[in-house]
Amino acid sequence: MKILPVISSTNYHNTDNIARINTKKTSPKPISFKAASNESLTFVQNLPLSERLASIFEKFLQGDLILVGKKINEAKQRMLQSTNCIDSVIKRIFFIPDNKLHGYVGFTKNREGYKEIINLNDFDIKLYDYDSDNLKIEKLTPHDSFYVLDGDTVNIGGTEINILPKSKADLKKFRKNFCQAKNFEKDIESELEKLNRKTISQLSKDIKEVSSKVTFKDVGGQDELIEELKKSIIYPLKYPEVYKTFDVNKGFVLYGPPGTGKTHIARALANEAGVNFMSLNGLELESKWVGESEENWRNLFEEAKQKQPTIIFIDEIDAVGKSRGGKDEYGAKVVNQILTLLTDLDNNKDNVFIIGATNNFKAMDKALIRSGRLSKHLEVKKPDLNGVGKIFDIHSAKKPLDKNLNQTNIKQKLYDLGATGADIKYVINEAHMIAYERAGIYKKMEDGTYSPRDLNNLYIIQNDFDNAIQKFVERRNGSDIRAIGFNK
């Protein structure tokens, strides 16, 4: 027997080996499970695992998943870490309990119609080739999959399983005694219809591409907060096995004054984690039609669960999560709906993180921010002098700064004014525009005499920044917005 090399569940290039597998399709028949006597049960329990597996393989269809191991809950948790190995919707799940197996394993039938084995353990499993002159062993690393052919032998923690095309005995009437089955086909059909409708409805919408991704390197002055987000969200997503004994918190509130970078941090977090990111403003899901808002929230959470792992970021969450009470019965219903959805996420252990951002933390409903919901509260503080410097460097990195520019002086001025990250970005862009004005770039564009060469020797000088800071102070003094810690 020539063993297939270890390959990804999405790459099928070895046509010589693929041709060995019987791909003839037969009309699927429902698997029948009938009760058996005690004598039959004893007989079945003594059957080798290979025989029991082979009986299920006889009616193995695409969309079927077989899990083997001691405990079904443990098998489920391990399979959740390996869902990337499955390339089709799961319609039926079979669990074969086996106390002698020192590990867990899964079997699926991929899109091409071939059986694949999934290693659900934290150790390698082995595939033996007994047909070669010398014994050859292929290894499969944890949470990966590869082809298995009839006649292969798999070693899982010292237990050998022979992959057989069919069982030696007719075990149809005994299957209920050695295999638990769950059929999800009816549920899948309705969900597929909804998903297909949604996909088709998206067909005419514009596709937006992001030219660059913001990361934690683009966030200045929030080192302590970033470390907390890594420990609380990124590491649990990337290293779930480390957090098996943790009750991982899934709900967060970022609070602090406007302009401190809450949305910026959330986007950087999603990119660092490499997961699905859904961002919206709290008022976007509100509706003037009573009952529609609750449905919008349900749809949002349902989509997040379908695409998990997911991070949902809700800006201005206090707009919908404000404290209940008074005559706002409609607002209270929305909060109640959100509470129910958060509780369901926690109970089902869905891999969905919720991050709310608010400038008015005190207005939040107490039930919404308690344990089991949005229970971790992280303050996005005003940047210190070092943070101001980092933010300045980030936003000015691609600007044509004059080499004689006194950056230390500018950073100190911005810190003394209590500037936020948004304020610093505004000042830098304003200084750039003032430099254009000084060099007559706008006038040349108006006259049609502009040339790209006009920018060759253009630099932002100290006076441009002084004027930009002055405009910032005048703009702020002309509004009700006060800088953090600015009391004059």
Tab-separated table of C-alpha atoms in Angstrom:
chain	number	residue	atom	x	y	z
A	1	MET	CA	0.000	0.000	0.000
A	2	LYS	CA	1.320	3.387	-0.942
A	3	ILE	CA	0.313	5.956	1.622
A	4	LEU	CA	-1.062	9.326	0.611
A	5	PRO	CA	1.116	12.194	1.847
A	6	VAL	CA	-0.224	14.451	4.588
A	7	ILE	CA	-2.139	17.175	2.790
A	8	SER	CA	-4.556	19.945	3.558
A	9	SER	CA	-8.272	19.301	3.365
A	10	THR	CA	-8.469	21.899	0.576
A	11	ASN	CA	-5.611	20.699	-1.664
A	12	TYR	CA	-6.111	17.596	-3.798
A	13	HIS	CA	-3.376	17.269	-6.398
A	14	ASN	CA	-2.227	13.622	-6.102
A	15	THR	CA	-4.512	12.165	-8.763
A	16	ASP	CA	-2.734	8.793	-8.781
A	17	ASN	CA	-3.643	8.201	-5.164
A	18	ILE	CA	-7.106	9.710	-5.501
A	19	ALA	CA	-7.876	7.295	-8.297
A	20	ARG	CA	-7.448	4.393	-5.852
A	21	ILE	CA	-10.561	5.399	-3.966
A	22	ASN	CA	-13.927	4.135	-5.089
A	23	THR	CA	-15.942	7.240	-5.986
A	24	LYS	CA	-19.034	5.395	-7.299
A	25	LYS	CA	-22.127	7.085	-5.896
A	26	THR	CA	-25.059	5.110	-4.557
A	27	SER	CA	-28.477	6.311	-3.499
A	28	PRO	CA	-28.272	7.178	0.193
A	29	LYS	CA	-30.553	5.246	2.524
A	30	PRO	CA	-31.476	6.281	6.044
A	31	ILE	CA	-29.458	4.629	8.789
A	32	SER	CA	-31.685	2.439	10.924
A	33	PHE	CA	-31.010	1.949	14.645
A	34	LYS	CA	-32.973	-0.831	16.335
A	35	ALA	CA	-32.872	-2.066	19.897
A	36	ALA	CA	-30.824	-5.160	20.736
A	37	SER	CA	-30.805	-7.715	23.542
A	38	ASN	CA	-28.315	-7.745	26.412
A	39	GLU	CA	-26.464	-10.566	24.703
A	40	SER	CA	-26.214	-8.478	21.562
A	41	LEU	CA	-24.960	-5.493	23.584
A	42	THR	CA	-22.190	-7.616	25.113
A	43	PHE	CA	-21.299	-8.862	21.666
A	44	VAL	CA	-21.147	-5.337	20.236
A	45	GLN	CA	-19.034	-3.972	23.115
A	46	ASN	CA	-16.397	-6.608	22.401
A	47	LEU	CA	-16.230	-5.757	18.705
A	48	PRO	CA	-13.027	-3.997	17.584
A	49	LEU	CA	-13.421	-0.255	17.007
A	50	SER	CA	-12.439	-0.839	13.379
A	51	GLU	CA	-15.549	-3.018	12.868
A	52	ARG	CA	-17.877	-0.481	14.465
A	53	LEU	CA	-16.403	2.325	12.373
A	54	ALA	CA	-16.720	0.283	9.208
A	55	SER	CA	-20.442	-0.194	9.855
A	56	ILE	CA	-20.935	3.589	9.876
A	57	PHE	CA	-18.658	4.026	6.842
A	58	GLU	CA	-21.075	1.829	4.855
A	59	LYS	CA	-23.571	4.734	4.799
A	60	PHE	CA	-21.049	7.572	5.129
A	61	LEU	CA	-22.177	10.696	3.196
A	62	GLN	CA	-20.777	14.156	2.588
A	63	GLY	CA	-21.952	16.300	5.500
A	64	ASP	CA	-21.497	13.446	7.996
A	65	LEU	CA	-19.119	13.726	10.945
A	66	ILE	CA	-17.993	10.770	13.063
A	67	LEU	CA	-16.442	11.482	16.462
A	68	VAL	CA	-14.692	8.756	18.467
A	69	GLY	CA	-13.464	8.924	22.077
A	70	LYS	CA	-14.371	8.440	25.697
A	71	LYS	CA	-16.679	11.430	26.360
A	72	ILE	CA	-18.920	13.215	23.910
A	73	ASN	CA	-18.496	16.648	25.555
A	74	GLU	CA	-14.735	16.409	25.327
A	75	ALA	CA	-14.994	15.287	21.707
A	76	LYS	CA	-17.215	18.281	20.979
A	77	GLN	CA	-14.784	20.781	22.525
A	78	ARG	CA	-11.854	19.297	20.627
A	79	MET	CA	-13.781	19.317	17.357
A	80	LEU	CA	-14.576	23.013	17.815
A	81	GLN	CA	-10.824	23.662	17.554
A	82	SER	CA	-10.600	21.749	14.276
A	83	THR	CA	-13.595	22.988	12.290
A	84	ASN	CA	-11.217	24.383	9.651
A	85	CYS	CA	-10.658	20.764	8.559
A	86	ILE	CA	-14.277	20.409	7.395
A	87	ASP	CA	-15.166	21.751	3.952
A	88	SER	CA	-18.944	21.212	3.986
A	89	VAL	CA	-21.957	21.855	6.215
A	90	ILE	CA	-22.366	19.236	8.946
A	91	LYS	CA	-25.738	17.531	8.576
A	92	ARG	CA	-25.337	14.413	10.724
A	93	ILE	CA	-23.059	13.645	13.664
A	94	PHE	CA	-22.246	10.146	14.922
A	95	PHE	CA	-20.466	9.568	18.226
A	96	ILE	CA	-18.841	6.208	18.948
A	97	PRO	CA	-17.812	5.976	22.619
A	98	ASP	CA	-14.693	3.916	23.239
A	99	ASN	CA	-13.046	3.761	26.683
A	100	LYS	CA	-10.010	1.917	25.333
A	101	LEU	CA	-9.024	4.703	22.938
A	102	HIS	CA	-6.442	7.006	24.533
A	103	GLY	CA	-7.397	10.050	22.524
A	104	TYR	CA	-10.015	11.485	20.193
A	105	VAL	CA	-10.451	11.389	16.440
A	106	GLY	CA	-12.944	12.547	13.814
A	107	PHE	CA	-13.851	11.377	10.305
A	108	THR	CA	-15.503	13.352	7.497
A	109	LYS	CA	-16.162	12.899	3.796
A	110	ASN	CA	-14.820	15.896	1.898
A	111	ARG	CA	-16.179	17.600	-1.192
A	112	GLU	CA	-14.299	15.221	-3.455
A	113	GLY	CA	-15.966	12.234	-1.792
A	114	TYR	CA	-12.938	10.884	0.087
A	115	LYS	CA	-12.676	9.957	3.758
A	116	GLU	CA	-10.486	12.194	5.892
A	117	ILE	CA	-9.292	11.649	9.433
A	118	ILE	CA	-9.018	14.627	11.837
A	119	ASN	CA	-6.525	14.557	14.702
A	120	LEU	CA	-8.396	15.974	17.721
A	121	ASN	CA	-5.503	15.444	20.137
A	122	ASP	CA	-2.619	17.520	21.414
A	123	PHE	CA	-0.193	14.870	20.136
A	124	ASP	CA	0.681	13.429	16.722
A	125	ILE	CA	-1.139	10.376	15.413
A	126	LYS	CA	0.435	7.930	12.975
A	127	LEU	CA	-0.536	6.244	9.721
A	128	TYR	CA	1.211	2.957	8.914
A	129	ASP	CA	2.140	1.666	5.449
A	130	TYR	CA	2.519	-2.103	5.734
A	131	ASP	CA	2.727	-2.766	1.969
A	132	SER	CA	6.132	-1.209	1.419
A	133	ASP	CA	9.363	-3.205	1.861
A	134	ASN	CA	10.147	-1.243	5.002
A	135	LEU	CA	7.552	-0.030	7.463
A	136	LYS	CA	6.738	3.590	6.672
A	137	ILE	CA	5.060	5.924	9.106
A	138	GLU	CA	3.336	9.212	8.296
A	139	LYS	CA	2.545	11.623	11.143
A	140	LEU	CA	-0.439	13.929	11.471
A	141	THR	CA	-0.032	16.923	13.745
A	142	PRO	CA	-2.747	18.075	16.184
A	143	HIS	CA	-5.900	19.625	14.695
A	144	ASP	CA	-5.014	18.770	11.085
A	145	SER	CA	-6.448	16.227	8.650
A	146	PHE	CA	-5.434	13.898	5.826
A	147	TYR	CA	-6.809	11.242	3.517
A	148	VAL	CA	-7.248	7.669	4.678
A	149	LEU	CA	-7.780	4.778	2.295
A	150	ASP	CA	-9.335	1.384	2.872
A	151	GLY	CA	-6.561	-0.798	4.241
A	152	ASP	CA	-4.738	1.979	6.086
A	153	THR	CA	-3.930	1.579	9.775
A	154	VAL	CA	-4.057	4.566	12.144
A	155	ASN	CA	-2.310	4.596	15.527
A	156	ILE	CA	-3.874	6.897	18.132
A	157	GLY	CA	-2.068	6.951	21.470
A	158	GLY	CA	-1.064	3.308	21.084
A	159	THR	CA	-4.444	2.072	19.807
A	160	GLU	CA	-4.537	0.865	16.209
A	161	ILE	CA	-7.604	1.366	14.000
A	162	ASN	CA	-7.863	-0.405	10.656
A	163	ILE	CA	-9.762	1.510	7.984
A	164	LEU	CA	-12.095	-1.107	6.503
A	165	PRO	CA	-14.474	-0.722	3.520
A	166	LYS	CA	-17.202	-2.637	5.408
A	167	SER	CA	-17.624	-4.619	8.603
A	168	LYS	CA	-17.204	-8.379	8.548
A	169	ALA	CA	-20.524	-8.877	10.334
A	170	ASP	CA	-23.877	-7.279	9.533
A	171	LEU	CA	-24.150	-4.710	12.328
A	172	LYS	CA	-27.095	-2.676	11.064
A	173	LYS	CA	-29.450	-3.707	13.869
A	174	PHE	CA	-26.758	-3.160	16.525
A	175	ARG	CA	-25.705	0.377	15.564
A	176	LYS	CA	-27.833	1.988	18.255
A	177	ASN	CA	-25.856	0.053	20.860
A	178	PHE	CA	-22.449	1.366	19.864
A	179	CYS	CA	-23.197	4.713	18.203
A	180	GLN	CA	-25.173	7.825	19.134
A	181	ALA	CA	-26.553	9.773	16.190
A	182	LYS	CA	-27.976	13.254	15.718
A	183	ASN	CA	-29.562	14.447	12.467
A	184	PHE	CA	-29.527	18.204	11.731
A	185	GLU	CA	-30.735	18.052	8.118
A	186	LYS	CA	-34.066	19.804	8.724
A	187	ASP	CA	-32.412	22.615	10.680
A	188	ILE	CA	-29.707	22.954	8.026
A	189	GLU	CA	-32.216	23.258	5.182
A	190	SER	CA	-33.941	26.304	6.671
A	191	GLU	CA	-30.615	27.931	7.604
A	192	LEU	CA	-29.192	27.313	4.134
A	193	GLU	CA	-32.201	28.952	2.540
A	194	LYS	CA	-31.760	32.047	4.721
A	195	LEU	CA	-28.040	32.154	4.005
A	196	ASN	CA	-28.570	31.789	0.266
A	197	ARG	CA	-31.136	34.581	0.256
A	198	LYS	CA	-28.734	36.818	2.162
A	199	THR	CA	-25.868	35.988	-0.206
A	200	ILE	CA	-27.934	36.766	-3.284
A	201	SER	CA	-29.171	40.028	-1.756
A	202	GLN	CA	-25.534	41.118	-1.350
A	203	LEU	CA	-24.821	40.590	-5.042
A	204	SER	CA	-25.437	44.165	-6.153
A	205	LYS	CA	-23.754	45.854	-3.221
A	206	ASP	CA	-20.438	47.614	-3.689
A	207	ILE	CA	-17.368	45.781	-2.451
A	208	LYS	CA	-15.125	47.910	-0.315
A	209	GLU	CA	-11.472	47.081	0.107
A	210	VAL	CA	-9.277	48.392	2.875
A	211	SER	CA	-5.911	49.532	1.533
A	212	SER	CA	-4.058	49.046	4.786
A	213	LYS	CA	-4.767	47.474	8.135
A	214	VAL	CA	-4.271	49.291	11.393
A	215	THR	CA	-2.426	47.285	14.053
A	216	PHE	CA	-1.263	47.891	17.614
A	217	LYS	CA	1.868	49.512	16.164
A	218	ASP	CA	-0.417	52.280	14.935
A	219	VAL	CA	-1.805	52.918	18.421
A	220	GLY	CA	0.195	55.255	20.633
A	221	GLY	CA	0.040	55.976	24.336
A	222	GLN	CA	-2.070	52.951	25.293
A	223	ASP	CA	0.559	50.282	26.050
A	224	GLU	CA	-1.050	49.145	29.304
A	225	LEU	CA	-4.473	48.816	27.687
A	226	ILE	CA	-3.048	46.915	24.705
A	227	GLU	CA	-1.375	44.383	26.990
A	228	GLU	CA	-4.704	43.799	28.745
A	229	LEU	CA	-6.479	43.254	25.412
A	230	LYS	CA	-3.822	40.755	24.323
A	231	LYS	CA	-4.235	38.707	27.499
A	232	SER	CA	-8.032	38.901	27.515
A	233	ILE	CA	-8.906	38.478	23.817
A	234	ILE	CA	-6.047	37.768	21.405
A	235	TYR	CA	-4.333	34.997	23.368
A	236	PRO	CA	-7.605	33.118	24.120
A	237	LEU	CA	-8.415	33.256	20.386
A	238	LYS	CA	-4.975	32.125	19.212
A	239	TYR	CA	-4.169	29.643	21.985
A	240	PRO	CA	-7.512	28.173	23.147
A	241	GLU	CA	-5.840	25.108	24.648
A	242	VAL	CA	-4.034	27.326	27.187
A	243	TYR	CA	-7.358	28.752	28.376
A	244	LYS	CA	-9.254	25.471	28.796
A	245	THR	CA	-9.439	25.938	32.573
A	246	PHE	CA	-10.323	29.645	32.305
A	247	ASP	CA	-13.772	31.153	32.277
A	248	VAL	CA	-12.862	33.506	29.426
A	249	ASN	CA	-14.615	36.868	29.628
A	250	LYS	CA	-16.315	37.795	26.326
A	251	GLY	CA	-17.782	41.231	27.137
A	252	PHE	CA	-15.847	44.500	27.396
A	253	VAL	CA	-16.479	48.224	27.708
A	254	LEU	CA	-13.888	50.777	26.565
A	255	TYR	CA	-14.681	54.066	28.245
A	256	GLY	CA	-13.080	57.488	28.161
A	257	PRO	CA	-13.480	60.991	26.684
A	258	PRO	CA	-13.971	61.566	22.931
A	259	GLY	CA	-10.891	61.354	20.724
A	260	THR	CA	-8.859	58.967	22.864
A	261	GLY	CA	-8.888	56.283	20.161
A	262	LYS	CA	-11.448	53.720	21.298
A	263	THR	CA	-12.575	52.834	17.770
A	264	HIS	CA	-8.977	52.899	16.512
A	265	ILE	CA	-7.962	50.441	19.236
A	266	ALA	CA	-10.876	48.117	18.465
A	267	ARG	CA	-9.962	47.945	14.759
A	268	ALA	CA	-6.321	47.282	15.601
A	269	LEU	CA	-7.449	44.534	17.974
A	270	ALA	CA	-9.512	42.815	15.267
A	271	ASN	CA	-6.625	42.911	12.789
A	272	GLU	CA	-4.163	41.590	15.356
A	273	ALA	CA	-6.544	38.752	16.221
A	274	GLY	CA	-7.211	37.987	12.552
A	275	VAL	CA	-10.912	37.289	13.075
A	276	ASN	CA	-14.208	38.534	11.689
A	277	PHE	CA	-14.856	42.124	12.818
A	278	MET	CA	-18.277	43.780	12.883
A	279	SER	CA	-18.319	47.491	13.692
A	280	LEU	CA	-21.354	49.705	14.113
A	281	ASN	CA	-22.693	52.669	16.012
A	282	GLY	CA	-25.214	51.932	18.737
A	283	LEU	CA	-27.858	54.028	17.010
A	284	GLU	CA	-27.455	52.226	13.672
A	285	LEU	CA	-29.614	49.340	14.874
A	286	GLU	CA	-32.311	51.556	16.273
A	287	SER	CA	-35.578	51.844	14.387
A	288	LYS	CA	-38.626	54.035	14.618
A	289	TRP	CA	-40.755	50.910	14.201
A	290	VAL	CA	-41.368	49.208	17.522
A	291	GLY	CA	-39.998	45.660	17.516
A	292	GLU	CA	-37.620	46.160	14.586
A	293	SER	CA	-34.686	47.166	16.804
A	294	GLU	CA	-34.901	43.937	18.787
A	295	GLU	CA	-34.911	41.950	15.544
A	296	ASN	CA	-31.920	43.908	14.234
A	297	TRP	CA	-29.949	43.004	17.353
A	298	ARG	CA	-30.937	39.341	17.042
A	299	ASN	CA	-29.801	39.291	13.406
A	300	LEU	CA	-26.498	40.938	14.316
A	301	PHE	CA	-25.674	38.343	16.964
A	302	GLU	CA	-26.818	35.483	14.729
A	303	GLU	CA	-24.491	36.623	11.940
A	304	ALA	CA	-21.627	36.957	14.442
A	305	LYS	CA	-22.185	33.366	15.621
A	306	GLN	CA	-22.276	32.060	12.056
A	307	LYS	CA	-18.915	33.697	11.338
A	308	GLN	CA	-17.248	33.037	14.687
A	309	PRO	CA	-14.697	33.708	15.934
A	310	THR	CA	-16.031	37.268	15.756
A	311	ILE	CA	-15.440	40.587	17.479
A	312	ILE	CA	-18.477	42.907	17.586
A	313	PHE	CA	-17.567	46.534	18.244
A	314	ILE	CA	-20.431	48.839	19.244
A	315	ASP	CA	-19.498	52.511	19.388
A	316	GLU	CA	-21.608	54.813	21.570
A	317	ILE	CA	-23.140	51.775	23.211
A	318	ASP	CA	-24.610	54.028	25.909
A	319	ALA	CA	-27.093	55.226	23.257
A	320	VAL	CA	-28.860	51.855	23.405
A	321	GLY	CA	-27.506	50.500	26.684
A	322	LYS	CA	-28.508	53.361	28.923
A	323	SER	CA	-29.969	52.662	32.330
A	324	ARG	CA	-33.587	51.473	32.247
A	325	GLY	CA	-36.279	53.307	34.114
A	326	GLY	CA	-38.754	56.133	33.725
A	327	LYS	CA	-41.206	56.195	30.832
A	328	ASP	CA	-38.885	54.851	28.130
A	329	GLU	CA	-40.522	51.438	27.941
A	330	TYR	CA	-39.351	50.922	24.337
A	331	GLY	CA	-35.691	51.607	25.257
A	332	ALA	CA	-36.005	49.150	28.141
A	333	LYS	CA	-37.155	46.416	25.731
A	334	VAL	CA	-34.069	46.918	23.590
A	335	VAL	CA	-31.794	46.668	26.631
A	336	ASN	CA	-33.634	43.521	27.730
A	337	GLN	CA	-33.090	42.020	24.274
A	338	ILE	CA	-29.354	42.782	24.408
A	339	LEU	CA	-29.141	41.250	27.890
A	340	THR	CA	-30.776	38.057	26.618
A	341	LEU	CA	-28.404	37.829	23.652
A	342	LEU	CA	-25.337	38.344	25.856
A	343	THR	CA	-26.553	35.685	28.277
A	344	ASP	CA	-27.089	33.222	25.404
A	345	LEU	CA	-23.538	33.835	24.149
A	346	ASP	CA	-22.166	33.152	27.609
A	347	ASN	CA	-24.275	30.011	28.139
A	348	ASN	CA	-23.431	28.555	24.716
A	349	LYS	CA	-19.734	29.447	25.013
A	350	ASP	CA	-19.814	30.982	21.529
A	351	ASN	CA	-16.502	32.376	20.331
A	352	VAL	CA	-17.901	35.902	20.016
A	353	PHE	CA	-16.402	38.885	21.828
A	354	ILE	CA	-18.459	42.034	22.408
A	355	ILE	CA	-16.700	45.381	22.862
A	356	GLY	CA	-18.707	48.479	23.608
A	357	ALA	CA	-17.262	51.997	23.609
A	358	THR	CA	-18.734	54.933	25.464
A	359	ASN	CA	-17.952	58.473	26.531
A	360	ASN	CA	-20.586	58.219	29.269
A	361	PHE	CA	-19.957	55.047	31.258
A	362	LYS	CA	-22.104	56.221	34.181
A	363	ALA	CA	-25.200	56.154	31.957
A	364	MET	CA	-24.849	52.425	31.232
A	365	ASP	CA	-27.469	50.033	32.562
A	366	LYS	CA	-26.065	48.220	35.595
A	367	ALA	CA	-27.348	44.821	34.440
A	368	LEU	CA	-25.575	45.268	31.111
A	369	ILE	CA	-22.139	45.750	32.685
A	370	ARG	CA	-22.310	43.086	35.378
A	371	SER	CA	-20.528	39.709	35.386
A	372	GLY	CA	-21.380	37.407	32.487
A	373	ARG	CA	-22.181	40.314	30.189
A	374	LEU	CA	-20.045	43.400	29.474
A	375	SER	CA	-18.175	42.735	32.686
A	376	LYS	CA	-14.635	43.936	31.936
A	377	HIS	CA	-14.281	47.719	31.935
A	378	LEU	CA	-11.123	49.256	30.456
A	379	GLU	CA	-10.400	52.960	30.619
A	380	VAL	CA	-8.895	54.578	27.523
A	381	LYS	CA	-6.901	57.295	29.218
A	382	LYS	CA	-5.474	60.560	28.017
A	383	PRO	CA	-1.940	59.963	26.687
A	384	ASP	CA	0.984	60.958	28.879
A	385	LEU	CA	3.949	62.853	27.415
A	386	ASN	CA	5.516	59.661	26.127
A	387	GLY	CA	2.181	58.632	24.611
A	388	VAL	CA	1.766	62.018	22.927
A	389	GLY	CA	5.197	61.525	21.391
A	390	LYS	CA	4.309	58.082	20.050
A	391	ILE	CA	1.019	59.288	18.597
A	392	PHE	CA	2.785	62.245	16.964
A	393	ASP	CA	5.392	59.923	15.432
A	394	ILE	CA	2.708	57.572	14.084
A	395	HIS	CA	0.673	60.284	12.342
A	396	SER	CA	3.654	62.282	11.074
A	397	ALA	CA	5.633	59.270	9.794
A	398	LYS	CA	4.744	59.946	6.138
A	399	LYS	CA	4.707	63.729	6.370
A	400	PRO	CA	7.506	65.875	4.862
A	401	LEU	CA	8.825	67.293	8.143
A	402	ASP	CA	11.574	69.885	8.082
A	403	LYS	CA	14.821	68.487	9.541
A	404	ASN	CA	15.134	71.553	11.807
A	405	LEU	CA	11.668	71.030	13.271
A	406	ASN	CA	11.674	71.111	17.086
A	407	GLN	CA	9.508	68.044	17.594
A	408	THR	CA	10.183	67.930	21.334
A	409	ASN	CA	8.744	71.426	21.691
A	410	ILE	CA	5.653	70.570	19.646
A	411	LYS	CA	4.985	67.375	21.600
A	412	GLN	CA	5.312	69.237	24.901
A	413	LYS	CA	2.832	71.888	23.739
A	414	LEU	CA	0.311	69.234	22.705
A	415	TYR	CA	0.710	67.454	26.038
A	416	ASP	CA	0.287	70.705	27.994
A	417	LEU	CA	-2.930	71.330	26.062
A	418	GLY	CA	-4.245	67.898	27.001
A	419	ALA	CA	-4.514	66.854	23.362
A	420	THR	CA	-6.048	63.472	22.583
A	421	GLY	CA	-4.972	61.178	19.764
A	422	ALA	CA	-7.621	62.700	17.494
A	423	ASP	CA	-6.416	66.208	18.396
A	424	ILE	CA	-2.801	65.334	17.561
A	425	LYS	CA	-3.819	63.901	14.191
A	426	TYR	CA	-5.830	67.069	13.487
A	427	VAL	CA	-2.885	69.369	14.318
A	428	ILE	CA	-0.477	67.426	12.068
A	429	ASN	CA	-2.877	67.486	9.107
A	430	GLU	CA	-3.632	71.162	9.686
A	431	ALA	CA	0.097	71.984	9.708
A	432	HIS	CA	0.461	70.107	6.418
A	433	MET	CA	-2.361	72.145	4.866
A	434	ILE	CA	-0.823	75.392	6.143
A	435	ALA	CA	2.468	74.388	4.475
A	436	TYR	CA	0.589	73.905	1.192
A	437	GLU	CA	-0.993	77.328	1.590
A	438	ARG	CA	2.382	78.922	2.331
A	439	ALA	CA	3.938	77.306	-0.748
A	440	GLY	CA	1.069	78.414	-2.999
A	441	ILE	CA	0.059	74.847	-3.886
A	442	TYR	CA	-3.670	75.595	-3.671
A	443	LYS	CA	-3.257	78.732	-5.806
A	444	LYS	CA	-1.435	76.748	-8.497
A	445	MET	CA	-4.136	74.104	-8.500
A	446	GLU	CA	-6.731	76.853	-8.910
A	447	ASP	CA	-4.802	78.384	-11.834
A	448	GLY	CA	-4.066	75.036	-13.439
A	449	THR	CA	-0.312	75.576	-13.162
A	450	TYR	CA	0.378	72.912	-10.520
A	451	SER	CA	3.092	70.356	-11.202
A	452	PRO	CA	4.142	67.380	-9.032
A	453	ARG	CA	7.602	68.965	-8.934
A	454	ASP	CA	6.113	71.720	-6.766
A	455	LEU	CA	6.121	69.249	-3.845
A	456	ASN	CA	9.755	68.190	-4.223
A	457	ASN	CA	11.136	70.752	-1.801
A	458	LEU	CA	8.069	71.324	0.347
A	459	TYR	CA	8.547	70.705	4.075
A	460	ILE	CA	6.403	71.379	7.146
A	461	ILE	CA	8.296	73.913	9.251
A	462	GLN	CA	8.031	75.040	12.870
A	463	ASN	CA	5.851	78.029	12.046
A	464	ASP	CA	3.328	75.762	10.282
A	465	PHE	CA	2.921	73.743	13.470
A	466	ASP	CA	2.706	76.860	15.639
A	467	ASN	CA	-0.123	78.158	13.473
A	468	ALA	CA	-1.849	74.766	13.462
A	469	ILE	CA	-1.724	74.556	17.269
A	470	GLN	CA	-3.109	78.090	17.505
A	471	LYS	CA	-6.029	77.145	15.217
A	472	PHE	CA	-6.651	74.046	17.350
A	473	VAL	CA	-6.815	76.150	20.534
A	474	GLU	CA	-9.165	78.671	18.896
A	475	ARG	CA	-11.415	75.904	17.580
A	476	ARG	CA	-11.605	74.241	20.978
A	477	ASN	CA	-12.245	77.477	22.838
A	478	GLY	CA	-15.051	78.198	20.413
A	479	SER	CA	-16.876	74.997	21.336
A	480	ASP	CA	-18.096	73.283	24.482
A	481	ILE	CA	-15.473	70.540	24.130
A	482	ARG	CA	-12.804	70.755	26.803
A	483	ALA	CA	-9.480	69.007	26.643
A	484	ILE	CA	-8.733	66.331	29.207
A	485	GLY	CA	-7.278	67.974	32.272
A	486	PHE	CA	-7.368	71.451	30.669
A	487	ASN	CA	-8.873	73.759	33.230
A	488	LYS	CA	-8.081	77.210	31.914
